[in-house]
Short mmCIF file of C-alpha atoms in Angstrom, two decimals:
data_model
loop_
_atom_site.label_atom_id
_atom_site.label_comp_id
_atom_site.label_asym_id
_atom_site.label_seq_id
_atom_site.Cartn_x
_atom_site.Cartn_y
_atom_site.Cartn_z
CA UNK A 1116 233.04 -105.19 -223.85
CA UNK A 1117 235.84 -106.45 -226.07
CA UNK A 1118 239.05 -107.53 -224.39
CA UNK A 1119 242.16 -109.11 -225.79
CA UNK A 1120 245.90 -109.13 -226.11
CA UNK A 1121 248.07 -106.56 -227.85
CA UNK A 1122 247.04 -105.72 -231.40
CA UNK A 1123 250.11 -105.19 -233.62
CA UNK A 1124 248.09 -102.85 -235.84
CA UNK A 1125 247.53 -100.33 -233.05
CA UNK A 1126 250.11 -97.95 -231.64
CA UNK A 1127 250.60 -98.27 -227.89
CA UNK A 1128 251.55 -94.95 -226.41
CA UNK A 1129 253.08 -95.65 -222.97
CA UNK A 1130 251.53 -92.73 -221.16
CA UNK A 1131 250.36 -94.05 -217.80
CA UNK A 1132 247.07 -92.65 -216.58
CA UNK A 1133 247.22 -90.90 -213.22
CA UNK A 1134 245.93 -93.01 -210.35
CA UNK A 1135 244.36 -91.72 -207.15
CA UNK A 1136 246.05 -94.59 -205.24
CA UNK A 1137 249.75 -94.36 -204.20
CA UNK A 1138 251.69 -96.64 -206.55
CA UNK A 1139 254.13 -98.10 -204.02
CA UNK A 1140 251.98 -98.91 -201.00
CA UNK A 1141 248.32 -99.88 -201.34
CA UNK A 1142 245.81 -100.47 -198.54
CA UNK A 1143 244.65 -104.08 -198.36
CA UNK A 1144 241.66 -103.02 -196.28
CA UNK A 1145 240.17 -99.49 -196.31
CA UNK A 1146 241.00 -97.65 -193.11
CA UNK A 1147 243.81 -100.02 -192.10
CA UNK A 1148 247.57 -99.23 -192.11
CA UNK A 1149 249.43 -100.18 -195.30
CA UNK A 1150 251.22 -103.49 -195.48
CA UNK A 1151 254.34 -104.36 -197.42
CA UNK A 1152 254.68 -103.43 -201.07
CA UNK A 1153 252.60 -105.57 -203.39
CA UNK A 1154 254.26 -108.21 -205.53
CA UNK A 1155 252.19 -107.07 -208.54
CA UNK A 1156 252.50 -103.63 -210.10
CA UNK A 1157 249.76 -102.32 -212.37
CA UNK A 1158 249.89 -99.67 -215.08
CA UNK A 1159 247.10 -98.34 -217.26
CA UNK A 1160 248.24 -96.95 -220.62
CA UNK A 1161 246.29 -95.17 -223.33
CA UNK A 1162 246.03 -97.00 -226.65
CA UNK A 1163 246.29 -94.38 -229.39
CA UNK A 1164 246.57 -94.31 -233.14
CA UNK A 1165 249.32 -92.21 -234.72
CA UNK A 1166 248.56 -88.64 -235.76
CA UNK A 1167 248.68 -87.44 -239.34
CA UNK A 1168 251.07 -84.51 -239.68
CA UNK A 1169 250.65 -82.44 -242.85
CA UNK A 1170 253.32 -79.98 -244.00
CA UNK A 1171 253.34 -77.53 -246.86
CA UNK A 1172 255.39 -78.53 -249.87
CA UNK A 1173 258.70 -76.90 -250.79
CA UNK A 1174 258.15 -74.58 -253.74
CA UNK A 1175 260.99 -73.86 -256.17
CA UNK A 1176 261.10 -72.00 -259.46
CA UNK A 1177 263.22 -72.53 -262.53
CA UNK A 1178 266.51 -70.73 -262.02
CA UNK A 1179 266.71 -71.41 -258.27
CA UNK A 1180 269.95 -73.18 -257.17
CA UNK A 1181 267.96 -76.19 -255.92
CA UNK A 1182 265.71 -76.50 -258.98
CA UNK A 1183 267.78 -79.31 -260.51
CA UNK A 1184 267.70 -81.17 -257.20
CA UNK A 1185 263.92 -81.34 -257.21
CA UNK A 1186 263.75 -81.59 -261.02
CA UNK A 1187 260.26 -80.13 -260.99
CA UNK A 1188 258.65 -76.81 -260.27
CA UNK A 1189 257.40 -77.66 -256.81
CA UNK A 1190 256.98 -80.54 -254.43
CA UNK A 1191 253.49 -81.61 -253.36
CA UNK A 1192 252.16 -81.30 -249.83
CA UNK A 1193 253.90 -83.82 -247.58
CA UNK A 1194 252.29 -85.88 -244.83
CA UNK A 1195 253.62 -88.41 -242.36
CA UNK A 1196 252.51 -90.41 -239.35
CA UNK A 1197 253.86 -89.25 -235.99
CA UNK A 1198 253.63 -90.53 -232.44
CA UNK A 1199 251.18 -88.46 -230.35
CA UNK A 1200 253.06 -85.98 -228.21
CA UNK A 1201 250.61 -85.95 -225.33
CA UNK A 1202 247.66 -87.96 -223.98
CA UNK A 1203 244.51 -87.55 -226.01
CA UNK A 1204 241.56 -85.76 -224.43
CA UNK A 1205 238.52 -88.05 -224.56
CA UNK A 1206 235.22 -86.80 -225.97
CA UNK A 1207 231.65 -87.94 -225.82
CA UNK A 1208 230.90 -90.53 -228.52
CA UNK A 1209 234.46 -91.83 -228.80
CA UNK A 1210 235.71 -95.23 -227.67
CA UNK A 1211 237.78 -95.32 -224.50
CA UNK A 1212 240.61 -97.81 -225.11
CA UNK A 1213 243.42 -98.63 -222.66
CA UNK A 1214 245.95 -101.33 -221.95
CA UNK A 1215 245.98 -102.68 -218.37
CA UNK A 1216 249.40 -104.17 -217.66
CA UNK A 1217 250.18 -106.41 -214.66
CA UNK A 1218 253.84 -107.04 -213.78
CA UNK A 1219 255.30 -109.29 -211.10
CA UNK A 1220 257.96 -107.03 -209.61
CA UNK A 1221 258.82 -109.36 -206.71
CA UNK A 1222 261.32 -112.22 -206.44
CA UNK A 1223 258.67 -114.83 -205.69
CA UNK A 1224 256.00 -116.55 -207.72
CA UNK A 1225 252.39 -115.52 -207.02
CA UNK A 1226 249.25 -117.52 -207.69
CA UNK A 1227 245.52 -117.26 -208.44
CA UNK A 1228 245.55 -113.77 -209.91
CA UNK A 1229 242.21 -112.13 -210.67
CA UNK A 1230 241.61 -108.76 -212.34
CA UNK A 1231 238.36 -106.84 -212.50
CA UNK A 1232 237.89 -103.50 -214.30
CA UNK A 1233 234.81 -101.27 -214.18
CA UNK A 1234 233.94 -97.92 -215.72
CA UNK A 1235 232.40 -95.62 -213.09
CA UNK A 1236 230.22 -92.69 -214.12
CA UNK A 1237 227.32 -90.98 -212.40
CA UNK A 1238 227.26 -93.36 -209.44
CA UNK A 1239 226.98 -96.51 -211.55
CA UNK A 1240 229.54 -98.98 -212.83
CA UNK A 1241 229.81 -100.99 -216.06
CA UNK A 1242 231.95 -104.09 -216.11
CA UNK A 1243 234.75 -104.09 -218.71
CA UNK A 1244 236.94 -106.99 -217.64
CA UNK A 1245 236.52 -109.87 -215.17
CA UNK A 1246 239.32 -112.46 -215.12
CA UNK A 1247 240.04 -114.99 -212.40
CA UNK A 1248 242.25 -118.06 -212.12
CA UNK A 1249 239.39 -120.40 -213.08
CA UNK A 1250 238.59 -118.70 -216.41
CA UNK A 1251 240.14 -119.66 -219.75
CA UNK A 1252 242.27 -116.48 -219.67
CA UNK A 1253 242.98 -116.70 -215.96
CA UNK A 1254 246.47 -116.49 -214.44
CA UNK A 1255 247.06 -119.49 -212.19
CA UNK A 1256 250.79 -118.88 -211.75
CA UNK A 1257 252.71 -115.63 -212.22
CA UNK A 1258 256.54 -116.06 -212.14
CA UNK A 1259 258.85 -113.16 -211.19
CA UNK A 1260 259.51 -110.63 -213.93
CA UNK A 1261 256.59 -111.71 -216.13
CA UNK A 1262 253.80 -109.39 -217.27
CA UNK A 1263 250.30 -109.72 -218.70
CA UNK A 1264 248.52 -107.11 -220.81
CA UNK A 1265 244.79 -106.70 -221.39
CA UNK A 1266 243.00 -104.31 -223.74
CA UNK A 1267 239.63 -102.94 -222.62
CA UNK A 1268 237.23 -100.74 -224.58
CA UNK A 1269 234.19 -98.71 -223.63
CA UNK A 1270 232.01 -96.41 -225.80
CA UNK A 1271 231.67 -93.05 -224.04
CA UNK A 1272 228.05 -91.87 -224.11
CA UNK A 1273 228.06 -89.12 -221.48
CA UNK A 1274 230.06 -86.02 -220.63
CA UNK A 1275 231.65 -85.26 -217.28
CA UNK A 1276 233.91 -87.11 -214.88
CA UNK A 1277 234.63 -90.81 -215.47
CA UNK A 1278 236.82 -93.26 -213.57
CA UNK A 1279 238.32 -96.62 -214.43
CA UNK A 1280 238.37 -98.79 -211.28
CA UNK A 1281 240.68 -101.81 -211.26
CA UNK A 1282 240.69 -104.53 -208.55
CA UNK A 1283 243.52 -107.09 -208.31
CA UNK A 1284 243.53 -110.20 -206.11
CA UNK A 1285 246.38 -112.71 -205.78
CA UNK A 1286 248.11 -115.04 -203.31
CA UNK A 1287 251.75 -115.07 -202.33
CA UNK A 1288 253.57 -117.58 -200.15
CA UNK A 1289 252.02 -116.17 -196.98
CA UNK A 1290 248.50 -114.88 -197.59
CA UNK A 1291 245.89 -113.62 -200.01
CA UNK A 1292 246.40 -110.00 -201.07
CA UNK A 1293 244.21 -107.45 -202.80
CA UNK A 1294 244.45 -103.84 -203.91
CA UNK A 1295 242.40 -101.34 -205.90
CA UNK A 1296 243.32 -98.39 -208.09
CA UNK A 1297 241.11 -95.65 -209.47
CA UNK A 1298 242.01 -93.73 -212.64
CA UNK A 1299 239.94 -90.59 -213.17
CA UNK A 1300 239.60 -88.69 -216.46
CA UNK A 1301 237.20 -86.07 -217.88
CA UNK A 1302 235.07 -86.49 -221.01
CA UNK A 1303 234.37 -83.39 -223.07
CA UNK A 1304 231.66 -82.51 -225.54
CA UNK A 1305 232.12 -83.40 -229.22
CA UNK A 1306 229.04 -82.12 -231.02
CA UNK A 1307 226.57 -79.71 -229.46
CA UNK A 1308 222.84 -80.10 -230.20
CA UNK A 1309 220.64 -77.06 -229.67
CA UNK A 1310 217.57 -75.33 -231.05
CA UNK A 1311 215.55 -78.54 -231.39
CA UNK A 1312 212.10 -77.64 -232.72
CA UNK A 1313 209.18 -79.80 -233.78
CA UNK A 1314 206.05 -78.48 -235.44
CA UNK A 1315 203.24 -79.55 -237.74
CA UNK A 1316 202.68 -78.21 -241.25
CA UNK A 1317 199.63 -79.60 -242.98
CA UNK A 1318 199.97 -83.42 -242.76
CA UNK A 1319 203.72 -83.39 -242.09
CA UNK A 1320 205.77 -83.10 -238.91
CA UNK A 1321 208.95 -81.03 -239.16
CA UNK A 1322 211.95 -81.55 -236.86
CA UNK A 1323 214.72 -78.95 -236.85
CA UNK A 1324 218.06 -78.89 -235.02
CA UNK A 1325 221.26 -76.84 -234.81
CA UNK A 1326 224.54 -78.77 -234.79
CA UNK A 1327 227.85 -77.30 -233.56
CA UNK A 1328 231.36 -78.75 -233.71
CA UNK A 1329 232.69 -78.39 -230.15
CA UNK A 1330 236.15 -79.72 -231.00
CA UNK A 1331 239.22 -77.64 -231.81
CA UNK A 1332 239.83 -79.64 -234.98
CA UNK A 1333 238.02 -80.13 -238.28
CA UNK A 1334 235.79 -83.19 -238.60
CA UNK A 1335 233.40 -84.70 -241.11
CA UNK A 1336 230.02 -84.83 -239.39
CA UNK A 1337 227.00 -86.84 -240.53
CA UNK A 1338 223.59 -86.27 -238.94
CA UNK A 1339 220.63 -88.58 -239.42
CA UNK A 1340 217.19 -88.79 -237.87
CA UNK A 1341 215.94 -92.24 -236.87
CA UNK A 1342 212.13 -92.08 -236.79
CA UNK A 1343 209.99 -94.13 -234.44
CA UNK A 1344 207.55 -96.73 -235.88
CA UNK A 1345 204.76 -94.11 -235.83
CA UNK A 1346 206.57 -91.89 -238.37
CA UNK A 1347 208.22 -92.22 -241.77
CA UNK A 1348 211.17 -90.06 -242.79
CA UNK A 1349 210.82 -87.98 -245.97
CA UNK A 1350 214.10 -86.89 -247.58
CA UNK A 1351 214.93 -83.18 -247.36
CA UNK A 1352 217.11 -81.90 -250.25
CA UNK A 1353 218.67 -79.15 -248.10
CA UNK A 1354 220.28 -81.73 -245.78
CA UNK A 1355 222.11 -83.35 -248.71
CA UNK A 1356 223.48 -80.18 -250.27
CA UNK A 1357 227.16 -79.90 -251.17
CA UNK A 1358 227.66 -77.32 -248.42
CA UNK A 1359 226.68 -79.79 -245.71
CA UNK A 1360 228.88 -82.58 -247.10
CA UNK A 1361 232.04 -80.61 -246.27
CA UNK A 1362 233.98 -80.97 -243.02
CA UNK A 1363 232.92 -78.82 -240.08
CA UNK A 1364 235.54 -76.44 -238.74
CA UNK A 1365 236.06 -75.66 -235.04
CA UNK A 1366 232.97 -74.01 -233.44
CA UNK A 1367 231.13 -74.12 -236.79
CA UNK A 1368 227.33 -74.37 -236.53
CA UNK A 1369 224.90 -75.86 -239.06
CA UNK A 1370 221.15 -76.17 -239.16
CA UNK A 1371 219.27 -79.26 -240.34
CA UNK A 1372 215.60 -80.10 -240.84
CA UNK A 1373 213.81 -83.42 -241.27
CA UNK A 1374 210.31 -83.96 -242.61
CA UNK A 1375 208.27 -86.80 -241.10
CA UNK A 1376 205.05 -88.34 -242.34
CA UNK A 1377 202.94 -89.65 -239.42
CA UNK A 1378 201.39 -93.08 -239.81
CA UNK A 1379 198.45 -91.98 -237.65
CA UNK A 1380 196.89 -88.52 -237.67
CA UNK A 1381 194.06 -89.08 -235.21
CA UNK A 1382 196.14 -88.98 -232.05
CA UNK A 1383 196.31 -85.95 -229.74
CA UNK A 1384 198.70 -87.52 -227.22
CA UNK A 1385 202.46 -87.06 -227.04
CA UNK A 1386 204.35 -89.60 -229.17
CA UNK A 1387 208.13 -90.17 -229.54
CA UNK A 1388 209.03 -89.01 -233.04
CA UNK A 1389 212.56 -90.44 -233.09
CA UNK A 1390 216.17 -89.68 -232.20
CA UNK A 1391 219.14 -87.90 -233.78
CA UNK A 1392 222.10 -90.08 -234.69
CA UNK A 1393 225.42 -88.29 -235.10
CA UNK A 1394 228.58 -89.78 -236.55
CA UNK A 1395 231.87 -87.98 -237.19
CA UNK A 1396 235.21 -88.92 -238.70
CA UNK A 1397 238.67 -87.54 -237.92
CA UNK A 1398 241.57 -87.13 -240.33
CA UNK A 1399 242.89 -90.60 -239.44
CA UNK A 1400 239.49 -92.20 -240.04
CA UNK A 1401 238.65 -92.49 -236.35
CA UNK A 1402 234.90 -92.66 -235.87
CA UNK A 1403 232.66 -91.37 -233.13
CA UNK A 1404 228.95 -91.93 -232.66
CA UNK A 1405 226.25 -90.34 -230.52
CA UNK A 1406 222.51 -90.82 -230.18
CA UNK A 1407 220.25 -88.18 -228.64
CA UNK A 1408 217.26 -88.65 -226.40
CA UNK A 1409 213.90 -89.08 -228.09
CA UNK A 1410 212.22 -86.05 -229.66
CA UNK A 1411 208.54 -85.94 -228.70
CA UNK A 1412 205.65 -84.87 -230.92
CA UNK A 1413 202.78 -83.54 -228.84
CA UNK A 1414 200.07 -84.79 -231.18
CA UNK A 1415 197.75 -83.16 -233.67
CA UNK A 1416 195.51 -80.40 -232.37
CA UNK A 1417 192.70 -78.86 -234.35
CA UNK A 1418 193.57 -75.20 -234.95
CA UNK A 1419 191.04 -72.41 -235.49
CA UNK A 1420 193.20 -71.38 -238.44
CA UNK A 1421 195.01 -74.01 -240.47
CA UNK A 1422 197.90 -73.36 -242.87
CA UNK A 1423 198.25 -75.90 -245.70
CA UNK A 1424 199.67 -76.30 -249.21
CA UNK A 1425 202.83 -74.36 -248.40
CA UNK A 1426 205.07 -73.87 -251.43
CA UNK A 1427 208.54 -72.41 -251.15
CA UNK A 1428 211.67 -73.05 -253.27
CA UNK A 1429 214.16 -75.52 -251.83
CA UNK A 1430 216.99 -73.27 -252.99
CA UNK A 1431 216.92 -69.48 -253.32
CA UNK A 1432 219.63 -67.02 -254.27
CA UNK A 1433 221.03 -64.45 -251.90
CA UNK A 1434 219.37 -60.98 -252.09
CA UNK A 1435 216.93 -62.27 -254.72
CA UNK A 1436 213.17 -62.11 -254.00
CA UNK A 1437 211.23 -65.37 -253.99
CA UNK A 1438 207.56 -66.23 -253.48
CA UNK A 1439 205.95 -68.20 -250.65
CA UNK A 1440 202.50 -69.61 -251.36
CA UNK A 1441 200.08 -71.09 -248.84
CA UNK A 1442 196.40 -71.69 -248.13
CA UNK A 1443 194.62 -70.36 -245.01
CA UNK A 1444 191.54 -72.35 -243.88
CA UNK A 1445 188.92 -71.24 -241.33
CA UNK A 1446 188.40 -74.09 -238.83
CA UNK A 1447 186.71 -71.97 -236.14
CA UNK A 1448 185.32 -74.16 -233.29
CA UNK A 1449 182.26 -71.86 -233.20
CA UNK A 1450 181.76 -72.33 -236.98
CA UNK A 1451 181.73 -68.58 -237.53
CA UNK A 1452 183.25 -66.46 -240.26
CA UNK A 1453 186.66 -64.94 -239.54
CA UNK A 1454 188.32 -61.75 -240.75
CA UNK A 1455 192.02 -62.45 -240.83
CA UNK A 1456 195.22 -60.61 -241.60
CA UNK A 1457 198.89 -61.59 -241.86
CA UNK A 1458 201.48 -59.58 -239.91
CA UNK A 1459 205.22 -59.75 -240.69
CA UNK A 1460 207.82 -58.91 -238.02
CA UNK A 1461 211.21 -58.08 -239.61
CA UNK A 1462 213.09 -58.40 -236.30
CA UNK A 1463 211.90 -62.01 -235.90
CA UNK A 1464 212.37 -62.90 -239.57
CA UNK A 1465 216.09 -62.02 -239.82
CA UNK A 1466 218.17 -63.20 -241.70
CA UNK A 1467 215.14 -63.37 -243.98
CA UNK A 1468 213.16 -60.30 -244.94
CA UNK A 1469 210.15 -59.31 -247.06
CA UNK A 1470 209.41 -56.98 -249.95
CA UNK A 1471 206.13 -55.07 -249.79
CA UNK A 1472 203.76 -54.21 -246.91
CA UNK A 1473 204.15 -55.68 -243.43
CA UNK A 1474 200.39 -56.48 -243.18
CA UNK A 1475 198.13 -58.37 -245.58
CA UNK A 1476 194.33 -58.26 -245.11
CA UNK A 1477 192.73 -61.55 -246.20
CA UNK A 1478 189.16 -60.38 -245.83
CA UNK A 1479 186.21 -62.38 -244.52
CA UNK A 1480 186.72 -66.16 -244.69
CA UNK A 1481 183.55 -68.28 -244.09
CA UNK A 1482 183.77 -71.35 -241.88
CA UNK A 1483 185.27 -74.28 -243.73
CA UNK A 1484 186.48 -72.11 -246.62
CA UNK A 1485 190.04 -71.16 -247.58
CA UNK A 1486 191.95 -68.18 -248.96
CA UNK A 1487 195.23 -68.26 -250.93
CA UNK A 1488 198.28 -66.30 -249.73
CA UNK A 1489 201.35 -65.12 -251.61
CA UNK A 1490 204.28 -63.36 -249.89
CA UNK A 1491 207.42 -61.92 -251.49
CA UNK A 1492 210.45 -62.67 -249.34
CA UNK A 1493 214.23 -62.31 -249.62
CA UNK A 1494 217.27 -63.97 -247.98
CA UNK A 1495 219.95 -61.76 -246.41
CA UNK A 1496 222.44 -64.50 -245.42
CA UNK A 1497 223.70 -67.78 -246.85
CA UNK A 1498 222.96 -71.17 -245.32
CA UNK A 1499 219.83 -73.00 -244.22
CA UNK A 1500 217.61 -70.30 -242.70
CA UNK A 1501 214.40 -70.50 -240.68
CA UNK A 1502 211.40 -68.61 -242.01
CA UNK A 1503 209.77 -67.29 -238.88
CA UNK A 1504 208.09 -64.14 -237.55
CA UNK A 1505 204.92 -64.33 -239.70
CA UNK A 1506 201.69 -64.23 -237.68
CA UNK A 1507 198.00 -64.66 -238.44
CA UNK A 1508 195.70 -62.36 -236.44
CA UNK A 1509 192.04 -61.49 -236.19
CA UNK A 1510 191.65 -58.30 -238.24
CA UNK A 1511 188.94 -56.93 -235.92
CA UNK A 1512 190.35 -57.64 -232.46
CA UNK A 1513 194.06 -58.18 -233.19
CA UNK A 1514 193.91 -61.55 -231.42
CA UNK A 1515 196.72 -63.93 -232.35
CA UNK A 1516 195.11 -66.85 -234.19
CA UNK A 1517 198.32 -68.67 -235.13
CA UNK A 1518 201.80 -67.91 -233.72
CA UNK A 1519 203.38 -68.22 -237.13
CA UNK A 1520 202.36 -68.81 -240.70
CA UNK A 1521 205.07 -71.43 -241.06
CA UNK A 1522 208.52 -72.39 -239.90
CA UNK A 1523 210.31 -73.54 -243.03
CA UNK A 1524 213.97 -74.22 -243.66
CA UNK A 1525 215.20 -72.65 -246.88
CA UNK A 1526 218.56 -73.56 -248.40
CA UNK A 1527 220.18 -70.33 -249.51
CA UNK A 1528 223.04 -70.11 -252.02
CA UNK A 1529 225.20 -67.19 -253.09
#
């Protein structure tokens, strides 16, 4: 982790983090009575950037008493940098950055100072700072009234309770002393990932996800999918639409889809398809980054009924019918003919709907042969919508042959 001295380009907000150890008297040995006050005092302060405060402009009209003062019809929106009024709440994906300050508050000189800082989370610790008197940045002698500051950083990659643990060792004129302080703080969620789906359409693998801004402020959010070596990413136009390039408001949810082309199609075993990489930017340019766990593709299984050659517009207009085209192939393991029908369920299709009958009889399809399908559909809501709730069944027995005709993301515009 990066450590260093004070950076003049960063605002230091002197808000000391709360410690679980009494500041005046510290225990040299756990379970033993406290000794005299320590010669060294330690503070941990958040390192924050200034906030951007935006105010509405002052609007004046010709004829107002103050019109000549402004000498124009109105003044533009004003913005200024202000010192944060309270400690910032940390979120997953951000960088934890604090200043650890040591100060000799005694009247004597102390020697051989060492400082060790660790980030504790989930029962494990990660070293952030380890300085002793023998290192190049070590403190061999610490005169009265002097102080030393150290900046430590740590990228937060998990939610929940965290703790910064600091250990200080030094020697005074009588003996070696040591004390420890623990600074606890919570880490909240930044971006919520839900509704992760992965499915196979023809020779492509589709990965869908819902993204939600969990913050109370507006952020620019960028989502990418990093495929594993077994897959190649194919660009999806819906993910690059102008709608998705705008900042996400508080609690706003968006849906994304990624199309992958597998490098091998003969495997039936589970294979990692890749991970989601999320980056977001605040109004002051602060950047956060998260990476999800791997999304697994369960392999290619031969289906009794295969849906291929799916054609659907990338962009459709609201309340305007559009056509979905596909090809249904009989791959029966018994090599028998199949009588198939398509059943549409409006409750599962919403916010998409259909125009026409809810059942389509495809007739008898010989083994190895295909039949074309055309469905007239309509979008009832704007945004990227999932086309679901379309089943393929055996026309004679009603047996479900395929849970859905397709799960396709359609970019809808007003």
